[in-house]
Amino acid sequence: MRIFLLLIGLSLSLLSCKKEPQLNDGIHDDLVEMGVAKDSIQKMDTILGKLNKKNTAFLDYYFHNYYELDKEIHDEIKKLKGEQFVYDKDEEYFTLFTKIATQKGDQYLKSLGMTEEEEHFALELYILRLKKKYGPTIDERMRNLN
């Protein structure tokens, strides 16, 4: 009887240890399928884990960080300085844009618990490996952004 109860307890503990599906598992699986090096996958898994904790899909993070923030900053400068200032896009515009972009980008990364090194690594993996598959999705979102 003890063995039977032990087996039931062991079975239940094994079932409870089963990994729950995560929001970004598909990205991980794609990287494995693409033959990305294990150490790179481990680094990316750390990033994906941080995004999972914030309930943020990798493509949502990527699109917000590289496209939505750009539009927000452009609109903010337009509101502050006027349409002609934005249209001229002189050195002052680019200086202001860079300053605001740095602040907003740092805030966004901090909100996700990510470092700049992780941001650069994720960008590199996206460009080198994931863009071929997910580029059309990002392109469609860009068309809808304006």
PDB file of C-alpha atoms in Angstrom:
ATOM      1  CA  MET A   1       0.000   0.000   0.000  1.00  0.00           C
ATOM      2  CA  ARG A   2       2.873   2.342   0.793  1.00  0.00           C
ATOM      3  CA  ILE A   3       4.436   1.716  -2.590  1.00  0.00           C
ATOM      4  CA  PHE A   4       1.126   2.485  -4.295  1.00  0.00           C
ATOM      5  CA  LEU A   5       0.784   5.783  -2.408  1.00  0.00           C
ATOM      6  CA  LEU A   6       4.415   6.590  -3.118  1.00  0.00           C
ATOM      7  CA  LEU A   7       3.885   5.996  -6.841  1.00  0.00           C
ATOM      8  CA  ILE A   8       0.786   8.203  -6.864  1.00  0.00           C
ATOM      9  CA  GLY A   9       2.665  10.946  -5.010  1.00  0.00           C
ATOM     10  CA  LEU A  10       5.598  10.699  -7.399  1.00  0.00           C
ATOM     11  CA  SER A  11       3.287  10.827 -10.413  1.00  0.00           C
ATOM     12  CA  LEU A  12       1.523  13.908  -9.080  1.00  0.00           C
ATOM     13  CA  SER A  13       4.793  15.660  -8.361  1.00  0.00           C
ATOM     14  CA  LEU A  14       6.066  14.940 -11.866  1.00  0.00           C
ATOM     15  CA  LEU A  15       2.867  16.277 -13.397  1.00  0.00           C
ATOM     16  CA  SER A  16       3.036  19.420 -11.296  1.00  0.00           C
ATOM     17  CA  CYS A  17       6.610  20.053 -12.490  1.00  0.00           C
ATOM     18  CA  LYS A  18       5.503  20.116 -16.110  1.00  0.00           C
ATOM     19  CA  LYS A  19       6.535  23.407 -17.670  1.00  0.00           C
ATOM     20  CA  GLU A  20       3.653  25.734 -18.434  1.00  0.00           C
ATOM     21  CA  PRO A  21       3.617  27.147 -21.962  1.00  0.00           C
ATOM     22  CA  GLN A  22       5.026  30.680 -22.069  1.00  0.00           C
ATOM     23  CA  LEU A  23       4.129  33.605 -24.313  1.00  0.00           C
ATOM     24  CA  ASN A  24       7.474  33.593 -26.140  1.00  0.00           C
ATOM     25  CA  ASP A  25       8.022  29.840 -26.503  1.00  0.00           C
ATOM     26  CA  GLY A  26       7.522  30.134 -30.267  1.00  0.00           C
ATOM     27  CA  ILE A  27      10.509  32.467 -30.599  1.00  0.00           C
ATOM     28  CA  HIS A  28      12.669  30.021 -28.626  1.00  0.00           C
ATOM     29  CA  ASP A  29      11.487  27.131 -30.785  1.00  0.00           C
ATOM     30  CA  ASP A  30      12.211  29.104 -33.971  1.00  0.00           C
ATOM     31  CA  LEU A  31      15.758  29.850 -32.829  1.00  0.00           C
ATOM     32  CA  VAL A  32      16.361  26.170 -32.049  1.00  0.00           C
ATOM     33  CA  GLU A  33      14.931  25.171 -35.425  1.00  0.00           C
ATOM     34  CA  MET A  34      17.179  27.745 -37.156  1.00  0.00           C
ATOM     35  CA  GLY A  35      20.246  26.162 -35.568  1.00  0.00           C
ATOM     36  CA  VAL A  36      21.241  29.099 -33.389  1.00  0.00           C
ATOM     37  CA  ALA A  37      24.131  28.296 -31.025  1.00  0.00           C
ATOM     38  CA  LYS A  38      23.136  27.042 -27.569  1.00  0.00           C
ATOM     39  CA  ASP A  39      24.849  29.892 -25.728  1.00  0.00           C
ATOM     40  CA  SER A  40      22.958  32.411 -27.863  1.00  0.00           C
ATOM     41  CA  ILE A  41      19.691  30.614 -27.188  1.00  0.00           C
ATOM     42  CA  GLN A  42      20.445  30.699 -23.454  1.00  0.00           C
ATOM     43  CA  LYS A  43      21.033  34.475 -23.620  1.00  0.00           C
ATOM     44  CA  MET A  44      17.847  34.940 -25.611  1.00  0.00           C
ATOM     45  CA  ASP A  45      15.926  32.730 -23.180  1.00  0.00           C
ATOM     46  CA  THR A  46      16.918  35.124 -20.393  1.00  0.00           C
ATOM     47  CA  ILE A  47      15.492  38.013 -22.419  1.00  0.00           C
ATOM     48  CA  LEU A  48      12.358  36.069 -23.329  1.00  0.00           C
ATOM     49  CA  GLY A  49      11.911  35.173 -19.659  1.00  0.00           C
ATOM     50  CA  LYS A  50      11.934  38.854 -18.718  1.00  0.00           C
ATOM     51  CA  LEU A  51       9.391  39.593 -21.424  1.00  0.00           C
ATOM     52  CA  ASN A  52       7.226  36.670 -20.270  1.00  0.00           C
ATOM     53  CA  LYS A  53       7.224  38.077 -16.729  1.00  0.00           C
ATOM     54  CA  LYS A  54       5.876  41.363 -18.130  1.00  0.00           C
ATOM     55  CA  ASN A  55       3.390  39.506 -20.357  1.00  0.00           C
ATOM     56  CA  THR A  56       5.021  41.041 -23.435  1.00  0.00           C
ATOM     57  CA  ALA A  57       5.446  39.154 -26.683  1.00  0.00           C
ATOM     58  CA  PHE A  58       8.864  39.514 -28.290  1.00  0.00           C
ATOM     59  CA  LEU A  59       7.423  41.035 -31.465  1.00  0.00           C
ATOM     60  CA  ASP A  60       5.407  43.546 -29.396  1.00  0.00           C
ATOM     61  CA  TYR A  61       8.588  44.519 -27.547  1.00  0.00           C
ATOM     62  CA  TYR A  62      10.531  44.828 -30.794  1.00  0.00           C
ATOM     63  CA  PHE A  63       7.839  46.872 -32.541  1.00  0.00           C
ATOM     64  CA  HIS A  64       7.339  49.213 -29.606  1.00  0.00           C
ATOM     65  CA  ASN A  65      11.048  49.710 -28.982  1.00  0.00           C
ATOM     66  CA  TYR A  66      11.994  50.428 -32.589  1.00  0.00           C
ATOM     67  CA  TYR A  67       8.870  51.849 -34.236  1.00  0.00           C
ATOM     68  CA  GLU A  68       6.206  53.054 -31.810  1.00  0.00           C
ATOM     69  CA  LEU A  69       8.697  54.965 -29.666  1.00  0.00           C
ATOM     70  CA  ASP A  70      10.071  56.616 -32.806  1.00  0.00           C
ATOM     71  CA  LYS A  71       6.587  57.822 -33.767  1.00  0.00           C
ATOM     72  CA  GLU A  72       5.816  58.948 -30.200  1.00  0.00           C
ATOM     73  CA  ILE A  73       9.005  61.007 -30.100  1.00  0.00           C
ATOM     74  CA  HIS A  74       8.344  62.525 -33.507  1.00  0.00           C
ATOM     75  CA  ASP A  75       4.800  63.481 -32.441  1.00  0.00           C
ATOM     76  CA  GLU A  76       6.052  64.869 -29.124  1.00  0.00           C
ATOM     77  CA  ILE A  77       8.614  67.095 -30.849  1.00  0.00           C
ATOM     78  CA  LYS A  78       5.975  68.225 -33.331  1.00  0.00           C
ATOM     79  CA  LYS A  79       3.714  69.217 -30.451  1.00  0.00           C
ATOM     80  CA  LEU A  80       6.523  71.020 -28.590  1.00  0.00           C
ATOM     81  CA  LYS A  81       8.263  72.778 -31.472  1.00  0.00           C
ATOM     82  CA  GLY A  82       5.750  72.847 -34.322  1.00  0.00           C
ATOM     83  CA  GLU A  83       5.377  71.159 -37.662  1.00  0.00           C
ATOM     84  CA  GLN A  84       7.930  73.347 -39.461  1.00  0.00           C
ATOM     85  CA  PHE A  85      10.629  72.389 -36.933  1.00  0.00           C
ATOM     86  CA  VAL A  86       9.933  68.716 -37.601  1.00  0.00           C
ATOM     87  CA  TYR A  87       9.790  69.283 -41.354  1.00  0.00           C
ATOM     88  CA  ASP A  88      13.174  71.061 -41.412  1.00  0.00           C
ATOM     89  CA  LYS A  89      14.867  68.298 -39.390  1.00  0.00           C
ATOM     90  CA  ASP A  90      18.004  70.262 -38.733  1.00  0.00           C
ATOM     91  CA  GLU A  91      20.743  69.489 -36.219  1.00  0.00           C
ATOM     92  CA  GLU A  92      18.659  70.846 -33.324  1.00  0.00           C
ATOM     93  CA  TYR A  93      15.841  68.438 -34.221  1.00  0.00           C
ATOM     94  CA  PHE A  94      18.173  65.437 -34.261  1.00  0.00           C
ATOM     95  CA  THR A  95      19.775  66.483 -30.970  1.00  0.00           C
ATOM     96  CA  LEU A  96      16.356  66.782 -29.320  1.00  0.00           C
ATOM     97  CA  PHE A  97      15.174  63.532 -30.899  1.00  0.00           C
ATOM     98  CA  THR A  98      18.246  61.676 -29.635  1.00  0.00           C
ATOM     99  CA  LYS A  99      17.831  63.077 -26.123  1.00  0.00           C
ATOM    100  CA  ILE A 100      14.159  62.078 -25.892  1.00  0.00           C
ATOM    101  CA  ALA A 101      14.772  58.702 -27.563  1.00  0.00           C
ATOM    102  CA  THR A 102      17.500  57.863 -25.082  1.00  0.00           C
ATOM    103  CA  GLN A 103      15.265  58.763 -22.128  1.00  0.00           C
ATOM    104  CA  LYS A 104      12.215  56.881 -23.394  1.00  0.00           C
ATOM    105  CA  GLY A 105      14.259  53.889 -24.530  1.00  0.00           C
ATOM    106  CA  ASP A 106      16.000  53.630 -21.163  1.00  0.00           C
ATOM    107  CA  GLN A 107      12.643  53.893 -19.350  1.00  0.00           C
ATOM    108  CA  TYR A 108      11.134  51.160 -21.513  1.00  0.00           C
ATOM    109  CA  LEU A 109      14.075  48.808 -20.997  1.00  0.00           C
ATOM    110  CA  LYS A 110      14.006  49.477 -17.261  1.00  0.00           C
ATOM    111  CA  SER A 111      10.275  48.706 -17.140  1.00  0.00           C
ATOM    112  CA  LEU A 112      11.041  45.312 -18.692  1.00  0.00           C
ATOM    113  CA  GLY A 113      14.082  44.691 -16.505  1.00  0.00           C
ATOM    114  CA  MET A 114      16.352  44.516 -19.559  1.00  0.00           C
ATOM    115  CA  THR A 115      19.855  45.870 -20.031  1.00  0.00           C
ATOM    116  CA  GLU A 116      21.209  47.691 -23.079  1.00  0.00           C
ATOM    117  CA  GLU A 117      23.406  44.668 -23.775  1.00  0.00           C
ATOM    118  CA  GLU A 118      20.307  42.460 -23.876  1.00  0.00           C
ATOM    119  CA  GLU A 119      18.557  44.968 -26.131  1.00  0.00           C
ATOM    120  CA  HIS A 120      21.451  44.897 -28.600  1.00  0.00           C
ATOM    121  CA  PHE A 121      21.657  41.113 -28.482  1.00  0.00           C
ATOM    122  CA  ALA A 122      17.906  40.731 -29.138  1.00  0.00           C
ATOM    123  CA  LEU A 123      18.142  43.191 -32.045  1.00  0.00           C
ATOM    124  CA  GLU A 124      21.070  41.285 -33.519  1.00  0.00           C
ATOM    125  CA  LEU A 125      19.253  37.948 -33.301  1.00  0.00           C
ATOM    126  CA  TYR A 126      16.124  39.482 -34.787  1.00  0.00           C
ATOM    127  CA  ILE A 127      18.005  40.950 -37.750  1.00  0.00           C
ATOM    128  CA  LEU A 128      20.226  37.935 -38.396  1.00  0.00           C
ATOM    129  CA  ARG A 129      17.744  35.129 -37.763  1.00  0.00           C
ATOM    130  CA  LEU A 130      14.141  36.125 -37.078  1.00  0.00           C
ATOM    131  CA  LYS A 131      13.554  38.914 -39.585  1.00  0.00           C
ATOM    132  CA  LYS A 132      13.129  36.533 -42.505  1.00  0.00           C
ATOM    133  CA  LYS A 133      10.184  34.882 -40.744  1.00  0.00           C
ATOM    134  CA  TYR A 134       8.690  37.814 -38.822  1.00  0.00           C
ATOM    135  CA  GLY A 135       9.585  40.750 -41.088  1.00  0.00           C
ATOM    136  CA  PRO A 136       6.241  40.676 -42.936  1.00  0.00           C
ATOM    137  CA  THR A 137       4.379  40.859 -39.609  1.00  0.00           C
ATOM    138  CA  ILE A 138       6.410  43.887 -38.523  1.00  0.00           C
ATOM    139  CA  ASP A 139       5.972  45.501 -41.959  1.00  0.00           C
ATOM    140  CA  GLU A 140       2.201  45.112 -41.716  1.00  0.00           C
ATOM    141  CA  ARG A 141       2.181  46.668 -38.258  1.00  0.00           C
ATOM    142  CA  MET A 142       4.268  49.563 -39.587  1.00  0.00           C
ATOM    143  CA  ARG A 143       1.678  50.222 -42.306  1.00  0.00           C
ATOM    144  CA  ASN A 144      -0.997  50.364 -39.631  1.00  0.00           C
ATOM    145  CA  LEU A 145       1.076  52.632 -37.365  1.00  0.00           C
ATOM    146  CA  ASN A 146       0.516  55.744 -39.449  1.00  0.00           C
TER     147      ASN A 146
END
